[in-house]
Amino acid sequence: MPFVFDFDHTHRKPPMEMKDLLGGKGANLAEMTSVLELPVPPGFTIGTTACRSYMEQGWPDGLTAEVAKARLRLEKKMGKRIGDPSDPLLVSVRSGAKFSMPGMMDTVLNLGLNDHSVEGLAKQTDDERFAFDSYRRFIAMYGRIVLDIPGDEFDALLDAAKELAGTTSDAGVPVELLRYLVDAYQQIVERHTGKPFPQDPDQQLRGAIEAVFASWDGPRAVAYRVRERIPHDLGTAVNVQAMVFGNRDDTSGTGVGFTRDPATGATGEYGDFLVNAQGEDVVAGIRNTEPLAALKDQFPTIHAELLAIFARLEGHYRDMCDTEFTIEQGKLWMLQTRVGKRTGRAALKMAVDMVGEKAIKLSKEEALDRITGEHLEQVLHPQFSGSGATVLARGLGASPGAAVGRVYLTADDAQAAAERGEKVVLVRSETSPEDVHGMLAAEGILTARGGLVSHAAVVARGWGKPAVVGAEALRISGSSFTVDGTVVKEGDWISVDGTHGTVMLGQVPVTAGETPPEFETILGWADQVRAGHLGVRANADTGPDAANARRHGAEGIGLCRTEHMFLAEDRLPVVRRMILASTPEEEEQALEALRVAQRADFVDILEAMDGLPVTIRLLDPPLHEFLPDTQELAIKEATSGLTEEESRLYEAAKTWHEFNPMLGTRGVRLGVIKPGLYAMQVRALMEAALDRVAAGGHPIVEIMIPLTVSREELALARSWVEGAITEALAATGATGAEEGKMEVLIGTMIETPRAALRAGEIAEEADFFSFGTNDLTQMTFGFSRDDVEGRMMSAYLEQGLLKRNPFEVVDPDGVGELVRLGVERGRATRPTLKIGVCGEHGGDPESIATFAAAGLDYVSCSPFRVPIARLAAAQAVLAGLTTAKGPKAKSAGKATAKAKSKTKR
Ligand code: ADP
Ligand code: MG
Ligand code: MG
């Protein structure tokens, strides 16, 4: 296959579908040229295969010859030759990858000019000023972009020339000074490169093409791809195109146009235009642009022609397009088009509008496929408006949205400030359950350590609070922190962008999150598509969270973390009393107090989710998380001394200390050594369920055992749960009729590789599985979820050792394989086994596709991600990843209608 294709090359399929080979820009230039037959300056595209081969082994064999031939064809079409001293053809060299990518090489315009051809251009156009202006632009662009010379050296000279000429506009610089600039610019080049500015057009062309190839692996491009999840091995195409000049005179100009408003989605053209200008002048903000409507007054026929082209583009691409156009002496040229980027609000409006439009006739399915999770996020959460603010630090965008507040560095200070009415951002090196009150008081959260499933990240997402975690450049000490020498003190304002993972100094303006009416329309369509295929539940720990989740469309709770109930300020001392108890009576008393408190919590949750399944996970984290930090106490002991209470806590904390608590006494293992704990939780839960029945409700309870690794372990846990259920029913004197009104299932999390592998035997004791993919990822990779993201993840992503952060997007091959195995083996034992996922991946669209394909019944995620999961689930169904399991899922529900019949097997 050749490397080079003319814009009018006949391909076997529409060029717009060949972005892999031609890049986005090249594919659409070819589409406009050969399919739509729009006025496009001729040119050719060097395909991405050439760039890939360049990356592997340098300049590809045969490319020089192909480019030379394409150049001849172009010269023939134009009736001019590049570098011709009397009438030169000029070209632009434009990069263009499959996905549009800022950070790669910019475009070089006016290539082909040299000391001779510039004179020819001047004569041909009878405009010396224009010719030398074009030449000085070319040398500066080529110098900056291809030869890596700092652009401000050229700018400084241009400014000096303008001052000398007593003008503020580029166009006001007289030709003598332009000639002088051309000379001076060439000297800058020679000083930096040790060689004269290349005069040979072949050499200029080769240099520009090579610079585009090399820019693919430039640091800015690599960083952009990591952020946008674009694979590193695609490579870029290069477009070489005949120049047209919007800077000829006042019958010329250049502009950008959208076929409808990309910010609001409103119908009707939208864009900017500049008379007598070239290329980037419109976007560079050098001169004030005019709206497209002004074109109508100055160039009425061209305005009409442009609108007709817009209509054709929309009908052809069946979507909103953005365009670049240039007018040269009264003639319109199209220089670029693509399906345009848009805000979330505009995306929703356009998708819904286009379903009803005759020219486009979008199907509902197509409309759904045009909306991304990011679009929904934009309308759900407040966002920073504009993008000018300088970034102070970067971390992981752990919970989307924009937050502005004053810095506080401890949870207590944050809470106190919020009580005084201040807006607060809590900054910690990492958070722990003890910081929860400060997190609650804060507008946003920033941590120096931790990853996407760290405490800070999980809690913030649950509440929909913006958070940036793992901003490793932060050095926190006392009442301030520093980033590369900048000191930020307690009380200073900062702005935290949890969508993009950035932190800015000061108060960056925010636009409120606001869901337009089309939001519900789209999600309604999504629900129709995924019905009977893939359910969406929420992770919620309290009544208000559950109610919020239901408002966002959750069809139940997939994970209620009961430990969060223990962390409330009034509960923590009781938990500590239980851990410290020196006699069975003391322990009993503490458990009793907890039971009363938990019962009330459960009533709230079951009420908020009445009629929908609620998965309650029994206590999971290691007990030492409920005890104070040993280091802090050690310091206090050495300095001001400890109270008697504190020394007891200190002793307990030391006793429970583990070297690797994530692999230690947690989950069901905790139950094994403190069985009273789980019995208490189940009793509180059953009482709450009976309360709900008495109040006329319909509680559906799923009791979930965490961290199980074997059948024996689950059988033991199951026996406690069943025992506690029987006891609770007896103690409350519940009748058979009452029991019949509630549903109880007992199941387990699958979150270790062993559990996934032994799912067959574990299913003998389980009514349902829920994959805990945070731990499963941690244990499958052996990556500590609290450490690796800050330390090594970026290096792994940049070097392509990992395609994705596996804590963000579930690893489809390794962890995914375990999920698929677990599903298959579990259902082989028990075909009606209900299976879901409750890790943080449950709200990530790509992961949802993996889970859908694995045959899961539902995904569960934090409440604010529920709409995104509903959309992603529908998209997975549309992609054909699922099989309908409506009837099967229903019969599984029926078979377990009665708690007792189910639990006494
Ligand atoms: P980007 O991807 O940054 O938009 P482009 O390759 O589209 O880069 O080019 C940058 C600017 O130069 C645009 O305004 C474009 O319209 C203009 N331009 C590119 N090629 C030509 C050309 N052959 N004639 C006139 N202007 C051009
Ligand atoms: Mg462009
Ligand atoms: Mg877990």
PDB file of N, CA, C and O and ligand atoms in Angstrom, residues 617 620 666 749 751 775 785, ligand 3:
ATOM      1  N   ARG A 617     -23.380  -4.609  53.174  1.00  0.00           N
ATOM      2  CA  ARG A 617     -22.150  -5.357  53.421  1.00  0.00           C
ATOM      3  C   ARG A 617     -21.813  -5.301  54.892  1.00  0.00           C
ATOM      4  O   ARG A 617     -21.759  -4.229  55.501  1.00  0.00           O
ATOM      5  N   ASP A 620     -16.281  -4.393  57.071  1.00  0.00           N
ATOM      6  CA  ASP A 620     -15.189  -4.820  56.196  1.00  0.00           C
ATOM      7  C   ASP A 620     -13.793  -4.361  56.611  1.00  0.00           C
ATOM      8  O   ASP A 620     -12.852  -5.141  56.563  1.00  0.00           O
ATOM      9  N   ARG A 666      -9.411  -8.285  58.181  1.00  0.00           N
ATOM     10  CA  ARG A 666     -10.535  -7.464  57.740  1.00  0.00           C
ATOM     11  C   ARG A 666     -11.570  -8.354  57.095  1.00  0.00           C
ATOM     12  O   ARG A 666     -11.346  -9.533  56.877  1.00  0.00           O
ATOM     13  N   MET A 749     -19.056 -11.011  48.533  1.00  0.00           N
ATOM     14  CA  MET A 749     -18.240 -10.296  47.568  1.00  0.00           C
ATOM     15  C   MET A 749     -17.230 -11.272  46.991  1.00  0.00           C
ATOM     16  O   MET A 749     -16.789 -12.187  47.677  1.00  0.00           O
ATOM     17  N   GLU A 751     -13.686 -10.783  45.689  1.00  0.00           N
ATOM     18  CA  GLU A 751     -12.680  -9.724  45.561  1.00  0.00           C
ATOM     19  C   GLU A 751     -11.261 -10.219  45.761  1.00  0.00           C
ATOM     20  O   GLU A 751     -10.335  -9.433  45.917  1.00  0.00           O
ATOM     21  N   ASP A 775     -10.504  -4.230  45.292  1.00  0.00           N
ATOM     22  CA  ASP A 775      -9.587  -5.183  45.906  1.00  0.00           C
ATOM     23  C   ASP A 775      -9.116  -6.223  44.904  1.00  0.00           C
ATOM     24  O   ASP A 775      -7.963  -6.631  44.920  1.00  0.00           O
ATOM     25  N   ARG A 785      -3.410  -0.301  46.368  1.00  0.00           N
ATOM     26  CA  ARG A 785      -4.297   0.731  45.822  1.00  0.00           C
ATOM     27  C   ARG A 785      -4.067   2.092  46.452  1.00  0.00           C
ATOM     28  O   ARG A 785      -4.503   3.104  45.925  1.00  0.00           O
TER      29      ARG A 785
HETATM   30 MG    MG B   3     -13.102  -4.743  49.300  1.00  0.00          MG
END
